Short mmCIF file of C-alpha atoms in Angstrom, two decimals:
data_model
loop_
_atom_site.label_atom_id
_atom_site.label_comp_id
_atom_site.label_asym_id
_atom_site.label_seq_id
_atom_site.Cartn_x
_atom_site.Cartn_y
_atom_site.Cartn_z
CA MET A 54 16.87 175.15 154.43
CA PRO A 55 17.98 177.41 151.17
CA VAL A 56 15.87 174.99 148.89
CA VAL A 57 12.49 174.09 150.41
CA HIS A 58 9.65 176.35 150.73
CA GLY A 59 9.68 176.70 154.48
CA SER A 60 11.94 174.97 157.07
CA SER A 61 12.39 174.84 161.04
CA LEU A 62 14.37 172.97 163.60
CA PHE A 63 12.50 172.80 166.80
CA GLU A 64 14.25 171.35 170.08
CA ARG A 65 12.52 171.10 173.50
CA GLY A 66 14.89 169.31 175.96
CA ASN A 67 16.09 166.10 174.36
CA THR A 68 13.21 166.20 171.55
CA GLN A 69 14.22 167.78 168.33
CA ALA A 70 12.37 167.98 165.00
CA LEU A 71 12.99 169.18 161.56
CA SER A 72 9.92 170.37 159.73
CA THR A 73 9.84 171.25 156.24
CA VAL A 74 7.10 172.90 154.16
CA ALA A 75 6.18 172.53 150.25
CA ILE A 76 3.50 174.86 148.86
CA GLY A 77 1.42 174.01 145.68
CA SER A 78 -1.68 175.05 143.82
CA LEU A 79 -5.14 173.73 144.58
CA LYS A 80 -4.82 170.93 141.98
CA ASP A 81 -2.23 169.14 144.55
CA ALA A 82 -4.63 169.11 147.53
CA GLN A 83 -5.23 165.43 148.53
CA ARG A 84 -8.43 163.74 147.29
CA LEU A 85 -10.31 161.91 149.91
CA ASP A 86 -12.60 158.86 149.04
CA ALA A 87 -14.99 158.64 151.58
CA PRO A 88 -19.00 158.38 151.94
CA VAL A 89 -19.22 161.41 154.04
CA GLY A 90 -17.17 164.26 154.88
CA PRO A 91 -14.94 166.57 152.69
CA THR A 92 -13.79 165.39 149.34
CA SER A 93 -10.24 166.65 149.73
CA LYS A 94 -7.73 168.32 152.30
CA ARG A 95 -5.40 171.30 151.49
CA LEU A 96 -2.99 170.46 154.48
CA MET A 97 -1.05 167.37 154.66
CA LEU A 98 1.41 166.69 157.46
CA HIS A 99 3.57 163.44 157.11
CA TYR A 100 4.89 162.65 160.45
CA THR A 101 8.12 160.03 160.95
CA PHE A 102 9.76 158.49 163.63
CA PRO A 103 13.07 157.12 162.46
CA SER A 104 14.48 154.46 164.90
CA PHE A 105 17.72 156.56 164.88
CA SER A 106 15.90 159.18 167.07
CA VAL A 107 15.94 157.02 170.17
CA ASN A 108 19.27 155.36 169.43
CA GLU A 109 17.83 152.14 168.07
CA PRO A 110 18.89 150.06 165.04
CA PRO A 111 17.08 150.15 161.95
CA ARG A 112 13.92 147.98 161.95
CA ARG A 113 14.49 145.46 158.82
CA GLY A 114 11.57 143.95 157.17
CA LYS A 115 9.15 146.52 158.57
CA GLY A 116 8.33 149.03 155.61
CA GLY A 117 5.91 151.82 155.49
CA VAL A 118 4.79 154.09 158.43
CA SER A 119 3.83 152.62 161.96
CA ARG A 120 0.36 153.16 163.22
CA ARG A 121 1.96 155.43 165.65
CA GLU A 122 3.27 157.69 163.00
CA VAL A 123 0.09 157.68 161.39
CA GLY A 124 -1.63 158.67 164.52
CA HIS A 125 0.76 161.16 165.80
CA GLY A 126 0.74 162.78 162.19
CA ALA A 127 -3.33 163.13 162.39
CA LEU A 128 -3.02 164.63 165.43
CA ALA A 129 -0.39 167.65 164.43
CA GLU A 130 -2.22 167.77 161.24
CA LYS A 131 -5.57 168.61 162.99
CA SER A 132 -3.91 171.07 165.33
CA LEU A 133 -2.44 172.85 162.29
CA ALA A 134 -5.26 172.73 159.88
CA CYS A 135 -7.74 175.28 161.55
CA MET A 136 -4.98 177.91 161.35
CA LEU A 137 -4.90 177.70 157.48
CA PRO A 138 -6.68 180.52 155.49
CA ASP A 139 -9.61 179.42 153.47
CA ALA A 140 -9.47 178.48 149.90
CA ASP A 141 -11.39 181.88 149.02
CA THR A 142 -8.51 184.00 150.54
CA TRP A 143 -5.41 181.78 149.78
CA PRO A 144 -5.92 179.14 147.26
CA PHE A 145 -3.09 176.86 147.77
CA ALA A 146 -2.27 173.66 149.01
CA VAL A 147 0.69 172.66 151.88
CA ARG A 148 2.53 169.60 152.67
CA ILE A 149 4.36 169.45 155.99
CA SER A 150 6.96 166.92 156.70
CA ALA A 151 7.79 166.60 160.12
CA GLU A 152 10.77 164.13 160.92
CA THR A 153 11.69 163.50 164.62
CA MET A 154 15.59 163.69 164.84
CA GLU A 155 15.85 163.12 168.69
CA SER A 156 13.27 161.85 171.01
CA ASN A 157 12.80 161.87 174.65
CA GLY A 158 8.98 163.09 175.07
CA SER A 159 6.15 164.02 173.01
CA SER A 160 7.47 164.40 169.80
CA SER A 161 4.09 164.78 168.27
CA MET A 162 3.90 168.04 169.92
CA ALA A 163 7.55 168.98 168.69
CA ALA A 164 5.88 168.25 165.25
CA VAL A 165 2.85 170.67 165.90
CA CYS A 166 5.51 173.35 166.89
CA GLY A 167 8.12 172.85 164.31
CA GLY A 168 5.17 172.74 161.73
CA SER A 169 3.99 176.28 162.70
CA LEU A 170 7.40 177.66 162.58
CA ALA A 171 8.03 176.02 159.08
CA LEU A 172 4.79 177.55 157.93
CA MET A 173 5.45 181.21 159.19
CA ASP A 174 8.96 180.76 157.26
CA ALA A 175 7.15 179.67 153.74
CA GLY A 176 5.08 182.93 154.05
CA VAL A 177 1.81 181.17 154.78
CA PRO A 178 -0.43 183.71 156.05
CA ILE A 179 -1.68 182.09 159.42
CA LYS A 180 -2.36 184.65 162.08
CA ASP A 181 -0.79 183.07 165.31
CA HIS A 182 1.77 180.42 166.16
CA VAL A 183 0.45 177.02 167.52
CA GLY A 184 2.18 176.00 170.59
CA ALA A 185 1.89 172.34 171.93
CA ILE A 186 3.01 170.59 175.14
CA SER A 187 2.25 167.18 177.03
CA VAL A 188 1.10 166.88 180.45
CA GLY A 189 1.77 163.55 182.50
CA LEU A 190 0.23 162.31 185.60
CA VAL A 191 1.44 160.23 188.46
CA MET A 192 -1.17 159.22 191.05
CA ASP A 193 -2.06 156.80 193.95
CA GLU A 194 -5.43 155.30 194.18
CA ASP A 195 -7.01 153.50 197.23
CA LYS A 196 -7.48 149.84 196.17
CA ASN A 197 -10.79 149.72 198.12
CA THR A 198 -12.50 152.85 197.12
CA GLY A 199 -11.08 153.83 194.05
CA GLU A 200 -10.48 157.29 195.14
CA VAL A 201 -7.20 159.21 194.36
CA SER A 202 -5.32 159.43 197.58
CA ARG A 203 -2.25 161.90 196.18
CA TYR A 204 -1.25 162.98 192.47
CA GLU A 205 1.44 165.21 190.94
CA LEU A 206 1.08 166.81 187.40
CA LEU A 207 4.13 166.61 184.97
CA SER A 208 4.39 169.53 182.56
CA ASP A 209 6.51 168.85 179.35
CA LEU A 210 6.45 164.90 179.89
CA MET A 211 9.60 163.09 179.14
CA GLY A 212 10.15 159.44 177.99
CA LEU A 213 10.42 157.63 181.23
CA GLU A 214 7.70 159.68 182.98
CA ASP A 215 5.42 158.49 179.99
CA VAL A 216 6.31 154.90 180.45
CA LEU A 217 5.88 155.15 184.24
CA GLY A 218 3.15 157.65 184.32
CA ASP A 219 -0.49 157.25 184.44
CA MET A 220 -1.41 159.65 181.68
CA ASP A 221 -0.16 161.48 178.78
CA PHE A 222 -2.53 164.56 177.75
CA LYS A 223 -1.53 166.09 174.71
CA ILE A 224 -2.79 169.69 173.96
CA ALA A 225 -2.01 172.11 171.09
CA GLY A 226 -3.08 175.45 170.72
CA THR A 227 -2.51 179.43 170.36
CA ARG A 228 -2.76 181.82 172.92
CA GLY A 229 -6.23 182.47 172.29
CA GLY A 230 -7.49 178.64 172.25
CA ILE A 231 -7.06 174.82 171.78
CA THR A 232 -6.71 173.59 168.24
CA GLY A 233 -5.89 169.89 168.93
CA ILE A 234 -6.17 167.48 171.99
CA GLN A 235 -5.48 163.78 172.65
CA LEU A 236 -5.49 161.83 175.93
CA ASP A 237 -3.70 158.74 176.83
CA CYS A 238 -4.50 157.04 180.16
CA LYS A 239 -3.52 153.82 181.93
CA PRO A 240 -6.17 154.18 184.85
CA ALA A 241 -9.79 153.39 184.21
CA GLY A 242 -10.67 156.76 184.81
CA ILE A 243 -9.20 159.94 185.79
CA PRO A 244 -10.89 162.69 187.99
CA LEU A 245 -12.47 165.67 186.20
CA ALA A 246 -10.83 168.25 188.64
CA ILE A 247 -7.48 166.56 187.46
CA LEU A 248 -8.16 167.06 184.00
CA ILE A 249 -9.42 170.75 184.45
CA GLU A 250 -6.04 171.32 186.42
CA ALA A 251 -4.11 169.55 183.58
CA LEU A 252 -5.53 172.05 181.16
CA SER A 253 -4.37 174.84 183.22
CA VAL A 254 -1.30 173.82 183.55
CA SER A 255 -0.78 173.25 179.64
CA SER A 256 -1.88 176.92 179.12
CA ALA A 257 0.82 178.24 181.11
CA SER A 258 3.46 176.15 179.68
CA ARG A 259 2.17 176.74 176.13
CA GLN A 260 2.50 180.46 176.66
CA LEU A 261 6.17 179.87 177.22
CA VAL A 262 6.45 177.72 174.18
CA ILE A 263 4.92 180.28 171.89
CA ASP A 264 7.15 183.12 173.56
CA ALA A 265 10.08 181.14 172.24
CA MET A 266 8.55 180.38 168.70
CA GLU A 267 7.47 184.20 168.33
CA ALA A 268 11.36 185.29 169.25
CA ALA A 269 12.48 183.12 166.20
CA ILE A 270 9.82 184.42 163.90
CA PRO A 271 6.87 186.49 164.90
CA THR A 272 4.87 186.45 161.96
CA PHE A 273 4.96 185.08 158.35
CA ARG A 274 7.29 186.24 155.92
CA SER A 275 6.08 188.38 153.25
CA GLN A 276 7.16 187.58 149.58
CA GLU A 277 9.70 190.16 149.52
CA ASP A 278 11.42 188.57 152.22
CA ILE A 279 11.57 185.30 150.08
CA SER A 280 14.74 184.60 148.10
CA PRO A 281 13.83 185.26 144.15
CA THR A 282 15.50 181.80 143.35
CA GLN A 283 13.05 180.14 145.73
CA PRO A 284 9.36 179.18 144.74
CA HIS A 285 6.99 182.00 145.19
CA PHE A 286 3.01 182.44 145.37
CA ALA A 287 0.29 185.10 145.11
CA ASN A 288 -3.19 185.68 144.45
CA ARG A 289 -5.50 187.95 142.48
CA LYS A 290 -9.34 188.99 142.77
CA ILE A 291 -10.98 189.19 139.45
CA ASP A 292 -14.82 189.81 138.29
CA ARG A 293 -16.83 186.94 137.86
CA THR A 294 -17.53 187.97 134.15
CA ASN A 295 -13.81 187.62 133.32
CA VAL A 296 -13.41 184.20 134.52
CA GLY A 297 -14.38 182.53 131.29
CA LYS A 298 -11.93 184.98 129.49
CA LEU A 299 -9.35 183.91 131.67
CA ILE A 300 -9.76 180.23 131.30
CA GLY A 301 -10.57 180.60 127.31
CA PRO A 302 -12.07 178.00 125.10
CA SER A 303 -11.38 174.42 126.63
CA GLY A 304 -8.99 176.04 128.99
CA LYS A 305 -6.75 177.48 126.19
CA ASN A 306 -5.89 180.58 127.92
CA ILE A 307 -4.95 179.22 131.20
CA LYS A 308 -3.06 176.40 129.74
CA GLY A 309 -1.11 178.83 127.70
CA ILE A 310 -0.11 180.80 131.00
CA GLU A 311 0.99 177.84 132.48
CA GLU A 312 2.96 176.69 129.48
CA THR A 313 4.72 180.24 128.67
CA THR A 314 5.75 180.95 132.48
CA GLY A 315 6.10 177.50 133.95
CA CYS A 316 3.53 178.44 136.86
CA LYS A 317 0.35 176.73 138.13
CA VAL A 318 -2.74 178.61 138.14
CA SER A 319 -5.85 177.83 140.22
CA ILE A 320 -9.39 179.29 140.47
CA GLN A 321 -11.59 179.33 143.28
CA GLU A 322 -15.09 180.58 142.94
CA PRO A 323 -17.37 181.60 145.85
CA GLN A 324 -20.27 179.43 146.86
CA PRO A 325 -23.37 179.87 144.44
CA GLY A 326 -25.32 182.66 145.63
CA VAL A 327 -22.55 184.29 147.49
CA PRO A 328 -21.45 187.67 146.18
CA GLY A 329 -17.95 188.34 145.79
CA ASP A 330 -15.27 188.29 143.35
CA VAL A 331 -13.06 185.14 142.13
CA THR A 332 -9.80 184.55 143.59
CA VAL A 333 -7.01 183.19 141.09
CA GLY A 334 -4.12 181.59 142.91
CA ILE A 335 -0.86 181.63 140.94
CA TYR A 336 2.27 179.43 142.11
CA GLY A 337 5.70 179.87 140.33
CA PRO A 338 9.11 178.17 140.61
CA ASP A 339 10.91 181.64 141.32
CA LYS A 340 9.77 185.32 141.47
CA LYS A 341 10.64 185.90 137.76
CA SER A 342 8.16 183.01 136.67
CA LEU A 343 5.33 184.50 139.17
CA ASP A 344 5.86 187.78 137.88
CA ALA A 345 5.23 187.05 134.17
CA ALA A 346 2.34 185.06 135.16
CA LEU A 347 0.80 187.95 137.22
CA LYS A 348 1.11 190.00 134.33
CA LEU A 349 -0.70 187.84 132.16
CA VAL A 350 -3.61 187.12 134.62
CA ASP A 351 -3.91 190.82 135.11
CA CYS A 352 -4.34 191.36 131.46
CA PHE A 353 -7.46 189.04 131.23
CA SER A 354 -8.86 191.06 133.98
CA VAL A 355 -8.95 194.48 131.95
CA VAL A 356 -12.33 195.70 131.21
CA LEU A 357 -12.70 197.42 128.13
CA GLU A 358 -14.11 201.13 127.92
CA ARG A 359 -15.94 202.62 125.21
CA GLY A 360 -14.13 205.35 123.21
CA ARG A 361 -10.95 204.27 124.30
CA THR A 362 -7.75 203.54 122.10
CA TYR A 363 -6.17 200.05 122.25
CA THR A 364 -3.56 198.45 120.28
CA GLY A 365 -4.19 194.85 118.65
CA LYS A 366 -3.28 192.35 115.91
CA VAL A 367 -5.55 190.63 113.13
CA ALA A 368 -6.31 187.14 114.38
CA GLU A 369 -8.80 186.50 111.39
CA VAL A 370 -9.63 187.68 107.98
CA LEU A 371 -13.31 187.77 106.92
CA SER A 372 -14.76 188.74 103.76
CA PHE A 373 -16.75 191.99 105.07
CA GLY A 374 -13.82 193.13 108.09
CA TRP A 375 -11.33 191.71 110.55
CA VAL A 376 -11.31 190.09 113.81
CA ILE A 377 -8.67 191.86 115.95
CA GLN A 378 -7.27 190.74 119.18
CA LEU A 379 -6.85 193.78 121.51
CA GLU A 380 -3.93 193.97 124.04
CA PRO A 381 -3.46 193.44 126.87
CA SER A 382 -7.14 192.06 127.67
CA GLY A 383 -6.95 189.37 124.72
CA ASP A 384 -10.51 190.58 123.77
CA ARG A 385 -11.72 189.87 120.19
CA GLY A 386 -13.64 192.51 118.23
CA LEU A 387 -14.75 192.96 114.80
CA LEU A 388 -13.41 195.73 112.40
CA HIS A 389 -15.97 196.35 109.66
CA CYS A 390 -14.59 196.99 106.36
CA THR A 391 -16.73 200.59 106.61
CA GLU A 392 -14.89 201.31 109.49
CA TYR A 393 -11.40 200.93 107.82
CA SER A 394 -11.07 204.57 106.51
CA HIS A 395 -13.24 207.33 105.29
CA GLY A 396 -12.93 206.95 101.68
CA PRO A 397 -15.87 205.55 99.32
CA GLU A 398 -13.74 202.88 97.68
CA ARG A 399 -14.38 199.31 98.02
CA ILE A 400 -12.18 197.42 100.28
CA GLU A 401 -10.70 194.00 99.88
CA THR A 402 -9.99 192.84 103.19
CA SER A 403 -6.87 190.42 102.20
CA ASP A 404 -5.35 193.33 100.68
CA TYR A 405 -5.18 195.90 103.28
CA LEU A 406 -4.47 194.10 106.62
CA PRO A 407 -3.10 190.75 106.57
CA MET A 408 -2.90 188.33 109.64
CA GLY A 409 -0.75 189.50 112.48
CA GLU A 410 -0.59 193.18 111.44
CA GLU A 411 -0.65 195.44 114.21
CA LEU A 412 -2.72 198.63 114.40
CA GLN A 413 -4.59 201.28 116.67
CA VAL A 414 -8.49 200.73 117.03
CA LYS A 415 -11.09 202.82 119.01
CA VAL A 416 -13.86 200.87 120.90
CA LEU A 417 -17.08 201.98 119.48
CA ASP A 418 -19.36 199.57 121.54
CA VAL A 419 -19.49 196.55 123.78
CA ASP A 420 -22.99 195.00 123.91
CA GLY A 421 -24.53 192.90 126.58
CA GLY A 422 -23.54 189.62 125.01
CA GLY A 423 -19.99 190.69 125.03
CA LYS A 424 -19.75 191.55 120.99
CA ILE A 425 -17.09 194.45 120.64
CA LYS A 426 -17.43 197.03 117.51
CA LEU A 427 -14.30 198.48 116.75
CA SER A 428 -13.02 201.60 114.30
CA ARG A 429 -10.00 202.41 112.55
CA LYS A 430 -11.46 205.45 110.91
CA ALA A 431 -12.73 206.80 114.09
CA LEU A 432 -8.72 207.56 114.69
CA LEU A 433 -8.25 209.39 111.41
CA PRO A 434 -8.90 212.75 110.40
CA VAL A 435 -11.98 213.45 107.80
CA PRO A 436 -10.48 214.51 104.53
CA GLU A 437 -12.07 217.70 102.91
CA GLY A 438 -14.68 217.36 100.69
CA THR A 439 -15.33 213.70 101.62
CA LEU A 440 -18.90 212.24 101.38
CA PRO A 441 -20.50 210.06 103.68
CA ARG A 442 -20.93 206.49 102.25
CA PRO A 443 -24.30 205.98 100.45
CA ARG A 444 -26.93 204.07 102.46
CA THR A 445 -28.76 201.01 100.71
CA PRO A 446 -32.57 201.46 101.10
CA LEU A 447 -33.93 198.92 103.10
CA GLY A 448 -36.33 196.28 101.51
CA GLY A 449 -35.62 196.65 97.87
CA GLY A 450 -32.06 195.48 97.42
CA MET A 451 -32.73 191.99 95.75
CA ARG A 452 -35.71 192.75 93.89
CA ARG A 453 -35.89 193.59 90.27
CA GLY A 454 -36.23 197.53 89.47
CA SER A 455 -34.84 198.17 92.90
CA SER A 456 -32.41 200.97 93.21
CA ALA A 457 -29.96 198.97 95.44
CA GLY A 458 -26.36 200.33 95.46
CA THR A 459 -27.59 203.76 93.97
CA GLY A 460 -27.91 205.83 97.10
CA ALA A 461 -30.83 206.84 98.71
CA SER A 462 -34.33 207.41 96.82
CA PRO A 463 -35.39 210.61 95.80
CA PRO A 464 -37.48 212.45 98.40
CA GLY A 465 -41.24 211.51 98.29
CA THR A 466 -40.64 208.58 96.15
CA ALA A 467 -40.36 204.74 96.90
CA THR A 468 -38.92 201.86 94.81
CA PHE A 469 -40.99 198.59 93.90
CA GLY A 470 -41.43 196.66 96.81
CA GLY A 471 -39.65 199.35 99.18
CA PHE A 472 -40.87 201.41 101.90
CA LYS A 473 -42.63 204.76 102.10
CA ARG A 474 -40.09 207.38 102.72
CA ASN A 475 -40.50 211.14 104.19
CA GLU A 476 -39.54 214.09 102.15
CA ASP A 477 -36.14 214.07 103.79
CA GLY A 478 -35.44 210.27 102.41
CA THR A 479 -36.07 208.80 105.96
CA LEU A 480 -37.99 205.80 106.42
CA LYS A 481 -41.56 206.66 107.44
CA ARG A 482 -42.54 205.31 111.00
CA PRO A 483 -44.10 202.83 111.58
CA LEU A 484 -42.92 200.94 108.28
CA GLU A 485 -45.32 200.75 105.30
CA ARG A 486 -44.80 199.24 102.10
CA GLU A 487 -45.43 201.19 98.91
CA LYS A 488 -48.08 199.45 96.77
CA PRO A 489 -46.73 199.01 92.95
CA GLU A 490 -48.62 200.86 90.33
CA LYS A 491 -50.86 198.99 87.78
#
């Protein structure tokens, strides 16, 4: 089907099931309200058994799903849930709609097979197909002893055999093992040897079913095989230290990505104490939107390097410099007014760089707290005859008689309330104040 994320039409004998798949972000996972157990589930399978599938008129006055539909859907869901990759690897939620088009035996097993095919068609990275078959039983018992005198196992149970038979043994699994099982029996008990034989019969029949499924689609589709107009999804691994930058203050950055591209972004962090990167899942309505969202997410995972040149825009004008937002990472750093140019002239920040002005800057330092020091003059040639900016002596800037703003003190001297200096004008270590003359 061209509109849905994935679809399949599975037919076995006179039983036919139409399965469709819809993929969403982790925010679309179903929340569970239970005193124990998980709080949510990422795979939801809804099974329906309309009356026309068995050539009956609609059942009027009976709204909603029946207990049978709920039970069959739960069995099919559990049979496929174990094949879904964990959220750390594939952070998405999936809904499967399995609709019975025609039924003459074990439509729940057809829902399992159809659901597996639809997951592969949608590009969900499941490793193996899940096949399913139902095994029936007809047996005679001795009325006096209760022992089974004769029996016959029926693979691929049909409707009439289900009604008249003694057992409906539903078994789902891959080539390597069983993923779901359910036993309905009419007698008081069934010998263990018969059940073991039924498992063997089911395994052989299941292999044939999986052969046919693999002939239709041997593995899950890659994103390149999906139409550009269909919904696309992908994930990215980013370092833990960049998660806060991606989210932004009050979720500003991640909300901006969703509003700009129309995609949904979810973040799945490893368990506390477990090393590893954070997985970011991106779900987009089409390939163009997904590519735009991936580009923005990749920008926030860029790690700034000291000494490298970046392009940025003025995000804030301060009295002593500018806050520059760097591209493409979105990091913000400080460009102090003394790092604007080599000249000694006083710089009025609002006159030189207005808001939104684009410029090239060099990263001088990134400290442990994430503060970024930028420079513009480091990218400019030093004019001939340019003297370095005078440094204000430490300790005497606000006292009467100090030499603040007049350059370094002469060698071997100290200002009132200042610190002792060496002959070359540098401060003595450890710091020692000069006592004022009386």
